[in-house]
Coordinates of N, CA and C in Angstrom, one line a residue:
X18 N 0.8 -1.2 0.0 CA 0.0 0.0 0.0 C 0.9 1.2 0.0
X19 N 0.6 2.2 -0.9 CA 1.4 3.4 -1.0 C 1.0 4.3 0.2
X20 N 2.0 4.9 0.8 CA 1.7 5.9 1.9 C 1.5 7.2 1.3
X21 N 0.5 8.0 1.8 CA 0.2 9.3 1.4 C 1.2 10.3 2.0
X22 N 1.8 11.2 1.2 CA 2.7 12.1 1.7 C 2.0 13.0 2.8
X23 N 2.5 13.2 4.0 CA 1.8 14.0 5.0 C 1.7 15.4 4.6
X24 N 0.7 16.1 5.1 CA 0.5 17.5 4.8 C 1.6 18.2 5.6
X25 N 1.9 19.5 5.2 CA 2.9 20.3 5.9 C 2.7 20.2 7.4
X26 N 3.8 20.0 8.1 CA 3.7 19.9 9.6 C 3.2 21.2 10.1
X27 N 2.3 21.1 11.1 CA 1.7 22.2 11.7 C 2.3 22.5 13.0
X28 N 3.6 22.9 13.0 CA 4.2 23.2 14.3 C 5.4 24.2 14.0
X29 N 5.8 24.9 15.0 CA 6.9 25.8 14.9 C 8.2 25.1 14.4
X30 N 8.8 25.7 13.4 CA 10.1 25.1 13.0 C 11.2 25.3 13.9
X31 N 11.1 26.1 14.9 CA 12.1 26.4 15.9 C 11.9 25.6 17.2
X32 N 10.7 25.7 17.8 CA 10.5 25.0 19.1 C 9.6 23.8 19.0
X33 N 8.9 23.6 18.0 CA 7.9 22.5 17.8 C 6.6 22.7 18.4
X34 N 6.3 24.0 18.9 CA 5.0 24.3 19.5 C 3.9 24.1 18.4
X35 N 2.7 23.8 18.7 CA 1.7 23.5 17.7 C 0.7 24.6 17.6
X36 N 0.9 25.8 18.2 CA 0.0 26.9 18.0 C 0.7 28.2 18.0
X37 N 0.0 29.2 17.5 CA 0.5 30.6 17.5 C -0.7 31.5 17.7
X38 N -0.5 32.8 17.8 CA -1.6 33.8 18.0 C -1.2 35.0 17.3
X39 N -2.2 35.8 16.9 CA -2.0 37.1 16.3 C -1.4 38.1 17.3
X40 N -0.5 38.9 16.9 CA 0.1 39.9 17.8 C -0.8 41.1 17.8
X41 N -1.1 41.6 19.0 CA -1.9 42.8 19.3 C -1.0 43.9 19.7
X42 N -1.1 45.1 19.0 CA -0.2 46.2 19.3 C -1.0 47.5 19.2
X43 N -0.5 48.5 19.7 CA -1.1 49.8 19.6 C -0.9 50.4 18.2
X44 N -2.0 51.0 17.7 CA -1.8 51.7 16.4 C -1.4 53.2 16.7
X45 N -1.4 54.0 15.6 CA -1.0 55.4 15.7 C -1.9 56.2 16.7
X46 N -3.2 55.8 16.8 CA -4.1 56.5 17.7 C -4.0 56.0 19.1
X47 N -3.3 55.0 19.3 CA -3.2 54.4 20.7 C -4.1 53.3 21.0
X48 N -5.0 52.9 20.0 CA -5.9 51.8 20.2 C -5.2 50.5 20.0
X49 N -5.6 49.5 20.7 CA -5.0 48.1 20.6 C -5.7 47.4 19.4
X50 N -4.9 46.9 18.4 CA -5.5 46.3 17.2 C -4.6 45.1 16.9
X51 N -5.2 44.1 16.2 CA -4.4 43.0 15.7 C -3.5 43.4 14.6
X52 N -2.3 42.9 14.5 CA -1.3 43.2 13.4 C -1.3 42.0 12.5
X53 N -0.4 42.1 11.5 CA -0.3 41.0 10.5 C 0.7 40.0 11.0
X54 N 1.3 40.2 12.1 CA 2.3 39.3 12.7 C 1.7 38.2 13.5
X55 N 2.4 37.0 13.6 CA 2.0 35.9 14.4 C 3.1 35.7 15.5
X56 N 2.7 35.3 16.7 CA 3.6 35.0 17.8 C 3.5 33.5 18.2
X57 N 4.6 32.8 18.1 CA 4.5 31.4 18.5 C 4.2 31.3 20.0
X58 N 3.4 30.4 20.4 CA 3.0 30.1 21.8 C 4.2 29.6 22.6
X59 N 5.0 28.8 21.9 CA 6.2 28.2 22.6 C 7.4 29.1 22.8
X60 N 8.0 29.5 21.7 CA 9.2 30.3 21.8 C 9.0 31.8 21.8
X61 N 7.8 32.2 21.6 CA 7.3 33.6 21.5 C 8.0 34.4 20.5
X62 N 8.6 33.8 19.5 CA 9.2 34.6 18.4 C 8.0 35.0 17.5
X63 N 8.3 36.1 16.7 CA 7.2 36.6 15.8 C 7.5 36.2 14.4
X64 N 6.5 36.0 13.6 CA 6.6 35.5 12.2 C 5.6 36.3 11.4
X65 N 5.9 36.5 10.1 CA 5.0 37.3 9.2 C 3.9 36.4 8.6
X66 N 4.1 35.1 8.6 CA 3.1 34.3 8.0 C 3.2 32.9 8.5
X67 N 2.2 32.0 8.3 CA 2.2 30.7 8.8 C 3.3 29.9 8.3
X68 N 3.6 30.0 7.0 CA 4.7 29.3 6.3 C 6.0 29.6 7.0
X69 N 6.3 30.8 7.4 CA 7.5 31.2 8.1 C 7.6 30.5 9.5
X70 N 6.4 30.5 10.1 CA 6.3 29.8 11.4 C 6.7 28.3 11.3
X71 N 6.1 27.7 10.3 CA 6.4 26.3 10.1 C 7.9 26.0 9.7
X72 N 8.5 26.9 8.9 CA 9.9 26.8 8.5 C 10.9 27.3 9.6
X73 N 10.4 28.0 10.6 CA 11.3 28.5 11.6 C 12.1 29.7 11.1
X74 N 11.5 30.6 10.3 CA 12.1 31.8 9.9 C 11.4 33.0 10.5
X75 N 11.9 33.4 11.7 CA 11.2 34.5 12.5 C 11.3 35.9 11.8
X76 N 10.4 36.7 12.1 CA 10.4 38.1 11.7 C 11.3 38.8 12.6
X77 N 12.2 39.6 12.0 CA 13.2 40.4 12.9 C 13.0 41.8 12.6
X78 N 12.6 42.6 13.6 CA 12.4 44.0 13.3 C 13.7 44.7 12.9
X79 N 13.5 45.8 12.2 CA 14.7 46.6 11.8 C 15.4 47.2 13.0
X80 N 16.7 47.3 13.1 CA 17.3 47.8 14.2 C 17.0 49.3 14.3
X81 N 17.0 49.9 15.6 CA 16.7 51.3 15.7 C 17.7 52.2 15.0
X82 N 17.3 53.3 14.5 CA 18.2 54.2 13.9 C 19.1 54.9 14.9
X83 N 20.3 55.1 14.6 CA 21.2 55.8 15.5 C 20.9 57.3 15.5
X84 N 20.8 57.9 16.7 CA 20.5 59.3 16.8 C 21.8 60.1 16.7
X85 N 21.6 61.4 16.5 CA 22.8 62.3 16.5 C 23.5 62.4 17.8

């Protein structure tokens, strides 16, 4: 009997956690709103999309600009 190829694994590619949640952050007016980022429940790293979460490619914010 041929085995069926499993669907993409549904876990974090870094820590193996099986869930994530939307990141909630303040917008320009100060209201709390959901963002486009996802946060892993296990390692708490942030990801831009589910595929990145599965592959273990975290979202890394740009470094702060150096002031004068």
